[in-house]
Structure formats: structure tokens, C-alpha cells
Amino acid sequence: MAKKQVKKKNPVQDSQNKHKKTFWKIFFIGIGFIFLLFLSASWGLFGSLPDETSLENPEKNLATEIIASDGKTLGKFYKENRTPVQYEDLPAHLVNALIATEDVRFYDHSGIDARGTVRAFAFLGSRGGASTISQQLAKLFFTDGASRNKLARAQQKIKEWVIAIRLERRYTKEEIITMYFNEYDFLNQAIGIESAAHIYFDKPPIDLSVMESAILVGMFKNSSLYNPVKNPVGVRNRRNVVLSQMEKYDFISEEVKDSLQALPLEITFTPQGHDEGIATYFREYTRSFMHDWIKENPKTDGSSYNIYSDGLKIHTTINAEMQKNAESAVDQHISKLQKEFDKQNKKNKTAPFRDINESEIESILNSAMRRSDRWRELEKQGKSEKEIIASFSKKTKMKIFSWSGKRNEIDTLMTPLDSIRYHKSILQASLMSMTPQTGEVKAWVGGIDYRHFKYDMVKKGKRQIGSTFKPFVYATVIDQMHMSPCDTLPNTQYTIEAGKYGLLKPWTPKNSGGKYGGMLSLKSALAQSINTVTARLIDRVGPKPVIELIKKMGVDTENIPAAPSIALGTPDVSLFEMVGAYSAFANEGVYIKPTLVTRIEDKNGTILYQNVPEAKDVISKEAAYVTISLMEGVTQSGSGSRLRTSWAVNAPVYKAAVTGYPYEFTNPIAGKTGTTQNNSDGWFMGMVPNLVTGVWVGGEDRATHFSSTGYGQGATMALPIWGIYMRDCYKNEDLGISKGNFKKPSKLSIETDCIKWKNQNNTDDGSTDEFDL
């Protein structure tokens, strides 16, 4: 019997088989371990995971947007300055830059990049990480900061993997990319791509160029390090890396890459802080409006809306271009007027104040000191009154307002008390512009600089209005007595006796410049702002009917006495009230309450509030038109005639203080200038058929003013702002601002065409001896 042949063992082959078995054991154990890790993470053993609802609606603080009538964003209220965009709002090259740089296999994986993960493990991250866009989004949504503990960070990473897979199941690739762009913090109050595009380039995301897209995508690596404001060199280098990645994966050509990499870093840094940007005073008004609206309009569950996190959209009447024109007009004129004011104050021992003594000055400064933020802060710290007062006399580093400084401020060393006095020397201004037929406010400038002067002089501030009050007297007379602009009255001093209208003593107003004599038509009297004629008119109708008229026109009359002196503009009235009231004249006698917020929507576009205009008849069409005709005379031959003339271009006052002259308007304009006692306030109210604009200029305190009326009158202080603003607005015909005639009633029984008036009044009120009080 043959013996069985026994195979000899091959030690090499045995060793190989043994290694293979060991490998597969380790492999399957590893796979099983990874599976168990994922399973454990999904069960919440490493901490709770977001539920389905959280994945569907990740919690985000959404900024509330204030939107202009032309669709542009005026500003935002936010805890986090985030406004979400849709995928369609992202340009293709922005998405391509992200894919090329952050996750080139984004469209091929389901949340985890296996190749990238193996590479990261094999080379310990030296050849790039493995984190996908979905994982990074999971981290942004649900990881409150990466842990420094390696074990804890590993657990976080596993949870991010699980969440990334869930996100991929629930959302499309486009939705994930959109959420990632909406969620990322680009610093400088720019959370999300919409805010970043506006803050760094002053444009919406869809308008970003390839180079601009590369800059923003480059920030995803580390926005703190690649901050365009603080590290332009590093940002430029990182931009070029992104461009190289785009060329590597054929999103751009090598030629385009080389040309873009050679360009310098260009950003247009446009901060969106609450004190920055346009319409800052209007935005603060909107905050107040929303505060009141929220109290009256709770959510369906009874909770209150939050303007800082609920992502509301507040649609307003403001036109962004007109708002910019208004702010530019204020800046141009007041910066020039301030130079002349400072020049004239060099020899003023009580500067910036006039006509008051030292004790009165001390009272003004002491009051301002106690109202200051510094006083309130020191009080909170428990400082005594004596300590607080002493601190105002110690020099400290601070920023102060200056027209010559960058962003209108400079660094300096001075005492807080000196800074109060310094800021008291700065002239203030306000402007409001409104469509009379709709009540829509198109521009709102509450002051010259919101950072340093937060008090809004459109609505909050009330000042004496001077002769801008006179048209109300004329309108009452025309409405009740059917007087014509052609009717004449003597230009002689007129006395209303004691006892009448509650007067304690006789009232005999004087004309500015002391000129009297002859007969004047009403049109000429208003054009030249003759006080004696206005006194005769208010005596004919009495103060009460005039007060009743302005009350119907939206003016708060609670503190206006029924005294004849109101005819010369003694009441304190806000610019907001004045523009609303004058608009009734341009709107054929119909007053429409000024409107600023037209619609409020929630983050989903559901309308929560829709404005309904409030309108009422306050004066007849005929009386309104005749009053307009009277005020046209002001710009034809009166104190507003410098809107049309050009002959005085070399006059000292014009060269030093009348910005933008000559204006040379030829279209119909109705208006009225106003100047108060001691030149403390300068006003101009100007109207064309579909736009009423009011301007006020003055000091924070009435004691801050020019010494002469040549500089201190409304025609010098306020009218130039109106002229610059309207000239800029007329440059854009799309704004639709009228150059036509005011609408004439079909039946007009009062004569408005006065040939005699043309012969009697061949003067130019631009001269300093004919001015408007």
C-alpha cells in the first residue's frame, strides 16, 4: 500500500495567509467599529443630536431688513447681521469657487468624502482635510465651537458626520450650498453672503465678480485670519489660491487666473452698523415705529416679534437715491457754512454762543453735562456727583466730530466739558421730502451725523418756524374772505390793541429793515415777508381759525396760543409737521398723513401689516391753489428768488455761504423762507407739483447763531440745501419729479394774475437788506 504524500508547509505562504486574515479581521473590525460609532452617535450616546424639526428649521437669528421703495436695503436691525438669499441669487462663479476650494467632489458624495477621509488619515491632514461642505454646515449649525480636547473633538466630528448625512438626505445639493453661504460669519458684522457682499463690495451677491467671489470664498478657511480690513496681504494671497483652484478644476482659464491674480486687492468697505450707512435717523424712527407696532400686534401664539432675530422685512417709502441726494446736499452745504460760522466766531468771546451772559452759558453746559452718556455711565458705577463733575475737567482721549476728519471724526485730547462746548458750535440741519398726493416720505435727514448727534430734528425736534408760518395766515384769509393775491393793503405799522385776543398790551410788529410806505399786493407782501401786512390779515380772521387750519393739517397745536404773534412764526413746530401741512396746499387742499412704512412681512413673506393712507379735506381747492400762487411769488421775486438768479455769484455772502449757487431753476416752484429771532433758525419750504421738501438749519441751542441776517437768514442757511437736493434729483428723470405747473382748479373765482404786482416789485430778496423773519 502506497503511503499518503504529505505536502510540505510553505512558511512564506503561511505567513502571507496569516497577514491576509489579520488584515481582513482588522478591516471588518474597523468597519464594524465605525458602524458602531455612527450607530452610537445616532442613538445620542455622544450627546443629543438635532431632531427632524431642527434639521428642517435650523435655529438662526435673522436680521430685520429696512427696505427702500426702490428695493434697496437701507439698513438692518440684528443680533446677527444675517439676511438669507436663494440659490438663484448666487452667481455661478461664486458657487464654483466654493466647490473648487472647499469640496471638489461635493456633487459625488452623500455628506462624507471617503477619498478625502482616507487621505486625511493616511497623511495626518498634511495634504488637506476631509471635511465636506455638508460637514462644515453641520458644524456651523449644531457645534458650539470646536473642542480643544482631542477625544471630545473626535466625538464632535462623528456627530458632524452623522448630521451631514442627514442633511444630505433632507436637502438638495443646491440647498446645502445656499445654507452654507447664508450661515457663515464673514466678520465685521457680515453674517451670510448677502451681508458680506454689501459690506465688503457694496453690492448684492448676484453682482459679485469672479475676483470678489474668490475673496469671500477664501475667507471660509479662517475669516479671522483672512479679514480684508485687517489683513489685506493675507487676503490677496488667499484669493490667489482660490483662483488657482478654480483654474485647476477648469472653472476659469489659465489666462483669466493669471490676469486676476495680478490685480491688487480691491474692496469697498461699507459697514452696516446701526450708526453707519444711509438714512440712519430714519432707521431709528423705524425702530421706534416697530417697537409700538410689536406691542399692538403679537404673534399667533401670543409671543412678541423680535426685530433683532425674526427676519422681518419692513418696506418703506424712502427712495434710496433721493435719500443719498438729500444727505449729500446737507453735507455739502453745512460743511461750507460751518467754515464761515467758525470764521465769524474767532472774535466772539462767548463762542459759540451769542447774546447771552456767562451764567446762561454755564447753565447750558451744565445741563448738557448731566444729560450726557458719560454722566449716566459714571452714575451707574456709583460715582458721587462731585466726582462726576470733576471728571469732566480732566483731559482724555476721545473722538470728536469734524467735517475735515475721516468719516467726519478726528482723534483728540480734551476735557469732556470742552468737547460739549465744541459740539455745541456745530451747526445742525434736517430735511424731509414727501409726495403730497400719497403722503409717501421720500427722504429723511434728521441731522448731520448720527454717530455724534443722535437727536432727530425731523420729528422730535421742534423749533420756531419764522415766516414759514405766514402762508397759513394767508390761506385762512383766502379761504374765509376770498381775498385775491392782487388785493392790496397799506405797508404801514399796524397795532392790535390791548385786550383783543387776550393781549395784555398793544402789539405793533415791525418790518425787517424798518421799511414802510405805499400799498402792497398780498403776493408782493408774502414775497417780501412784510410783517405789517401779515398783522392786518390775522386781525381780520383772528388767530383761532388759523390754529384750527394747521391742526387739521397735522400740526400739534396744544401749546400754540391763540395770539396774533403766531402770524410771524413764534410757535415751535417740527419739520415733519411742516412738510405734512404744506403738502395739503400742493395736493389741492387734501391733507394726507405722512407715510413711512408701507408694509411689514415676516421671514416667509407673509404680510403682517399694510398701511392705509389717512386723508382729509382741510381747505378748498381754490384756496389751496391761490396760496400756491402766492408762494410762487416768493421764488420769483422774493426771498427765494436766488433759486432762479445767477447775477449775485460774486457777492460775498453767496461766495462764502451759499453752496451750489447759481441753481437757475426755470420750472414752477412755490416756497417760503423763514428766519427766527436773532437768526437762530433758518427754514426753507419748497414745493413742485409732486414733491414737497422742507429744510431746517440752526444750532443745537438757540444761542448758537450767526451775528448777521445776511448769513443767518433762511435763504442762506436752508435754501441752498433744497437747491442742491432738487438739482441732483432732477438729473434722474426716472424719479419722475415734476417740472410742470401746479394743477389749477377747473373753476377759479379768485384772480391770481396780477400785472400791477409785476410793476410794483422789481426787487431781488437775495440782498441782505430784504430778508425774512
PDB file of C-alpha atoms in Angstrom, residues 502-633:
ATOM      1  CA  GLY A 502     -56.184 138.374  25.334  1.00  0.00           C
ATOM      2  CA  LEU A 503     -53.310 140.803  24.706  1.00  0.00           C
ATOM      3  CA  LEU A 504     -52.034 142.446  27.880  1.00  0.00           C
ATOM      4  CA  LYS A 505     -50.556 145.312  25.909  1.00  0.00           C
ATOM      5  CA  PRO A 506     -50.777 146.673  22.362  1.00  0.00           C
ATOM      6  CA  TRP A 507     -48.987 144.645  19.700  1.00  0.00           C
ATOM      7  CA  THR A 508     -47.263 146.548  16.885  1.00  0.00           C
ATOM      8  CA  PRO A 509     -44.936 144.344  14.825  1.00  0.00           C
ATOM      9  CA  LYS A 510     -42.132 145.896  12.805  1.00  0.00           C
ATOM     10  CA  ASN A 511     -40.866 145.072   9.343  1.00  0.00           C
ATOM     11  CA  SER A 512     -37.401 143.679   8.933  1.00  0.00           C
ATOM     12  CA  GLY A 513     -35.130 146.538   7.921  1.00  0.00           C
ATOM     13  CA  GLY A 514     -37.708 149.093   9.092  1.00  0.00           C
ATOM     14  CA  LYS A 515     -39.105 149.834   5.607  1.00  0.00           C
ATOM     15  CA  TYR A 516     -42.672 151.118   5.362  1.00  0.00           C
ATOM     16  CA  GLY A 517     -44.869 153.019   2.970  1.00  0.00           C
ATOM     17  CA  GLY A 518     -47.115 152.511  -0.038  1.00  0.00           C
ATOM     18  CA  MET A 519     -49.598 149.806  -0.887  1.00  0.00           C
ATOM     19  CA  LEU A 520     -48.624 146.194  -1.430  1.00  0.00           C
ATOM     20  CA  SER A 521     -50.492 143.326  -3.049  1.00  0.00           C
ATOM     21  CA  LEU A 522     -50.772 140.171  -0.953  1.00  0.00           C
ATOM     22  CA  LYS A 523     -48.480 138.391  -3.391  1.00  0.00           C
ATOM     23  CA  SER A 524     -45.804 141.048  -3.010  1.00  0.00           C
ATOM     24  CA  ALA A 525     -46.275 141.215   0.748  1.00  0.00           C
ATOM     25  CA  LEU A 526     -45.697 137.475   1.148  1.00  0.00           C
ATOM     26  CA  ALA A 527     -42.769 137.505  -1.291  1.00  0.00           C
ATOM     27  CA  GLN A 528     -41.091 140.260   0.727  1.00  0.00           C
ATOM     28  CA  SER A 529     -42.333 138.788   4.035  1.00  0.00           C
ATOM     29  CA  ILE A 530     -43.892 142.070   5.179  1.00  0.00           C
ATOM     30  CA  ASN A 531     -44.875 141.747   8.834  1.00  0.00           C
ATOM     31  CA  THR A 532     -47.288 144.688   8.878  1.00  0.00           C
ATOM     32  CA  VAL A 533     -49.478 143.143   6.183  1.00  0.00           C
ATOM     33  CA  THR A 534     -49.481 139.768   7.948  1.00  0.00           C
ATOM     34  CA  ALA A 535     -50.563 141.524  11.160  1.00  0.00           C
ATOM     35  CA  ARG A 536     -53.515 143.120   9.328  1.00  0.00           C
ATOM     36  CA  LEU A 537     -54.518 139.756   7.873  1.00  0.00           C
ATOM     37  CA  ILE A 538     -54.535 137.826  11.149  1.00  0.00           C
ATOM     38  CA  ASP A 539     -56.549 140.604  12.729  1.00  0.00           C
ATOM     39  CA  ARG A 540     -59.172 140.171  10.003  1.00  0.00           C
ATOM     40  CA  VAL A 541     -59.726 136.460  10.668  1.00  0.00           C
ATOM     41  CA  GLY A 542     -58.378 136.067  14.205  1.00  0.00           C
ATOM     42  CA  PRO A 543     -55.766 133.582  15.464  1.00  0.00           C
ATOM     43  CA  LYS A 544     -58.210 130.740  16.235  1.00  0.00           C
ATOM     44  CA  PRO A 545     -59.240 129.940  12.630  1.00  0.00           C
ATOM     45  CA  VAL A 546     -55.562 129.826  11.672  1.00  0.00           C
ATOM     46  CA  ILE A 547     -54.856 127.406  14.523  1.00  0.00           C
ATOM     47  CA  GLU A 548     -57.839 125.294  13.504  1.00  0.00           C
ATOM     48  CA  LEU A 549     -56.480 125.097   9.950  1.00  0.00           C
ATOM     49  CA  ILE A 550     -52.987 123.951  10.929  1.00  0.00           C
ATOM     50  CA  LYS A 551     -54.468 121.442  13.371  1.00  0.00           C
ATOM     51  CA  LYS A 552     -56.392 119.859  10.509  1.00  0.00           C
ATOM     52  CA  MET A 553     -53.097 119.841   8.585  1.00  0.00           C
ATOM     53  CA  GLY A 554     -51.434 117.647  11.210  1.00  0.00           C
ATOM     54  CA  VAL A 555     -49.711 120.272  13.379  1.00  0.00           C
ATOM     55  CA  ASP A 556     -49.800 119.723  17.149  1.00  0.00           C
ATOM     56  CA  THR A 557     -51.494 122.902  18.389  1.00  0.00           C
ATOM     57  CA  GLU A 558     -51.708 122.063  22.087  1.00  0.00           C
ATOM     58  CA  ASN A 559     -49.030 124.592  23.039  1.00  0.00           C
ATOM     59  CA  ILE A 560     -49.816 127.221  20.405  1.00  0.00           C
ATOM     60  CA  PRO A 561     -51.580 130.215  21.992  1.00  0.00           C
ATOM     61  CA  ALA A 562     -54.419 131.978  20.178  1.00  0.00           C
ATOM     62  CA  ALA A 563     -52.338 135.156  19.984  1.00  0.00           C
ATOM     63  CA  PRO A 564     -51.757 137.326  16.893  1.00  0.00           C
ATOM     64  CA  SER A 565     -47.980 136.986  17.261  1.00  0.00           C
ATOM     65  CA  ILE A 566     -48.205 133.419  15.901  1.00  0.00           C
ATOM     66  CA  ALA A 567     -48.635 135.033  12.463  1.00  0.00           C
ATOM     67  CA  LEU A 568     -44.919 135.887  12.496  1.00  0.00           C
ATOM     68  CA  GLY A 569     -43.858 132.322  13.318  1.00  0.00           C
ATOM     69  CA  THR A 570     -43.433 132.216  17.088  1.00  0.00           C
ATOM     70  CA  PRO A 571     -44.783 128.625  17.517  1.00  0.00           C
ATOM     71  CA  ASP A 572     -42.407 125.674  17.847  1.00  0.00           C
ATOM     72  CA  VAL A 573     -43.242 123.148  15.130  1.00  0.00           C
ATOM     73  CA  SER A 574     -41.383 120.085  13.819  1.00  0.00           C
ATOM     74  CA  LEU A 575     -40.178 119.776  10.235  1.00  0.00           C
ATOM     75  CA  PHE A 576     -42.296 116.622   9.963  1.00  0.00           C
ATOM     76  CA  GLU A 577     -45.425 118.641  10.748  1.00  0.00           C
ATOM     77  CA  MET A 578     -44.456 121.480   8.426  1.00  0.00           C
ATOM     78  CA  VAL A 579     -43.890 119.254   5.394  1.00  0.00           C
ATOM     79  CA  GLY A 580     -47.159 117.446   6.042  1.00  0.00           C
ATOM     80  CA  ALA A 581     -49.047 120.719   6.360  1.00  0.00           C
ATOM     81  CA  TYR A 582     -47.525 122.341   3.256  1.00  0.00           C
ATOM     82  CA  SER A 583     -48.325 119.194   1.280  1.00  0.00           C
ATOM     83  CA  ALA A 584     -52.028 119.968   1.661  1.00  0.00           C
ATOM     84  CA  PHE A 585     -51.508 123.085  -0.484  1.00  0.00           C
ATOM     85  CA  ALA A 586     -49.817 121.080  -3.243  1.00  0.00           C
ATOM     86  CA  ASN A 587     -52.490 118.351  -3.017  1.00  0.00           C
ATOM     87  CA  GLU A 588     -55.453 120.609  -3.793  1.00  0.00           C
ATOM     88  CA  GLY A 589     -56.400 121.166  -0.170  1.00  0.00           C
ATOM     89  CA  VAL A 590     -56.300 117.494   0.867  1.00  0.00           C
ATOM     90  CA  TYR A 591     -54.080 116.589   3.822  1.00  0.00           C
ATOM     91  CA  ILE A 592     -52.577 113.092   3.726  1.00  0.00           C
ATOM     92  CA  LYS A 593     -50.792 111.964   6.849  1.00  0.00           C
ATOM     93  CA  PRO A 594     -47.100 111.365   6.086  1.00  0.00           C
ATOM     94  CA  THR A 595     -46.440 107.666   5.485  1.00  0.00           C
ATOM     95  CA  LEU A 596     -43.116 105.937   6.080  1.00  0.00           C
ATOM     96  CA  VAL A 597     -43.815 102.226   6.500  1.00  0.00           C
ATOM     97  CA  THR A 598     -45.971 100.716   3.767  1.00  0.00           C
ATOM     98  CA  ARG A 599     -45.776  97.005   4.581  1.00  0.00           C
ATOM     99  CA  ILE A 600     -44.287  94.573   7.092  1.00  0.00           C
ATOM    100  CA  GLU A 601     -43.624  90.943   6.181  1.00  0.00           C
ATOM    101  CA  ASP A 602     -42.383  88.008   8.205  1.00  0.00           C
ATOM    102  CA  LYS A 603     -39.376  85.934   7.091  1.00  0.00           C
ATOM    103  CA  ASN A 604     -41.620  83.814   4.865  1.00  0.00           C
ATOM    104  CA  GLY A 605     -43.135  86.799   3.056  1.00  0.00           C
ATOM    105  CA  THR A 606     -46.470  86.747   4.876  1.00  0.00           C
ATOM    106  CA  ILE A 607     -47.863  90.282   5.111  1.00  0.00           C
ATOM    107  CA  LEU A 608     -48.299  91.308   8.732  1.00  0.00           C
ATOM    108  CA  TYR A 609     -49.101  94.993   8.186  1.00  0.00           C
ATOM    109  CA  GLN A 610     -50.326  97.046   5.249  1.00  0.00           C
ATOM    110  CA  ASN A 611     -50.536 100.814   5.507  1.00  0.00           C
ATOM    111  CA  VAL A 612     -53.832 102.513   4.722  1.00  0.00           C
ATOM    112  CA  PRO A 613     -53.375 106.231   3.889  1.00  0.00           C
ATOM    113  CA  GLU A 614     -55.222 108.708   6.089  1.00  0.00           C
ATOM    114  CA  ALA A 615     -56.613 111.639   4.110  1.00  0.00           C
ATOM    115  CA  LYS A 616     -58.996 114.508   4.765  1.00  0.00           C
ATOM    116  CA  ASP A 617     -60.095 117.755   3.126  1.00  0.00           C
ATOM    117  CA  VAL A 618     -58.722 120.723   5.048  1.00  0.00           C
ATOM    118  CA  ILE A 619     -59.150 123.654   2.659  1.00  0.00           C
ATOM    119  CA  SER A 620     -60.880 124.305  -0.649  1.00  0.00           C
ATOM    120  CA  LYS A 621     -59.118 123.529  -3.930  1.00  0.00           C
ATOM    121  CA  GLU A 622     -59.353 127.182  -4.849  1.00  0.00           C
ATOM    122  CA  ALA A 623     -57.807 128.436  -1.605  1.00  0.00           C
ATOM    123  CA  ALA A 624     -55.020 125.858  -1.861  1.00  0.00           C
ATOM    124  CA  TYR A 625     -54.199 126.868  -5.449  1.00  0.00           C
ATOM    125  CA  VAL A 626     -54.277 130.598  -4.660  1.00  0.00           C
ATOM    126  CA  THR A 627     -51.937 130.028  -1.685  1.00  0.00           C
ATOM    127  CA  ILE A 628     -49.595 128.109  -4.003  1.00  0.00           C
ATOM    128  CA  SER A 629     -49.746 131.045  -6.419  1.00  0.00           C
ATOM    129  CA  LEU A 630     -48.783 133.403  -3.584  1.00  0.00           C
ATOM    130  CA  MET A 631     -45.801 131.219  -2.678  1.00  0.00           C
ATOM    131  CA  GLU A 632     -44.666 131.050  -6.293  1.00  0.00           C
ATOM    132  CA  GLY A 633     -44.099 134.778  -5.928  1.00  0.00           C
TER     133      GLY A 633
END
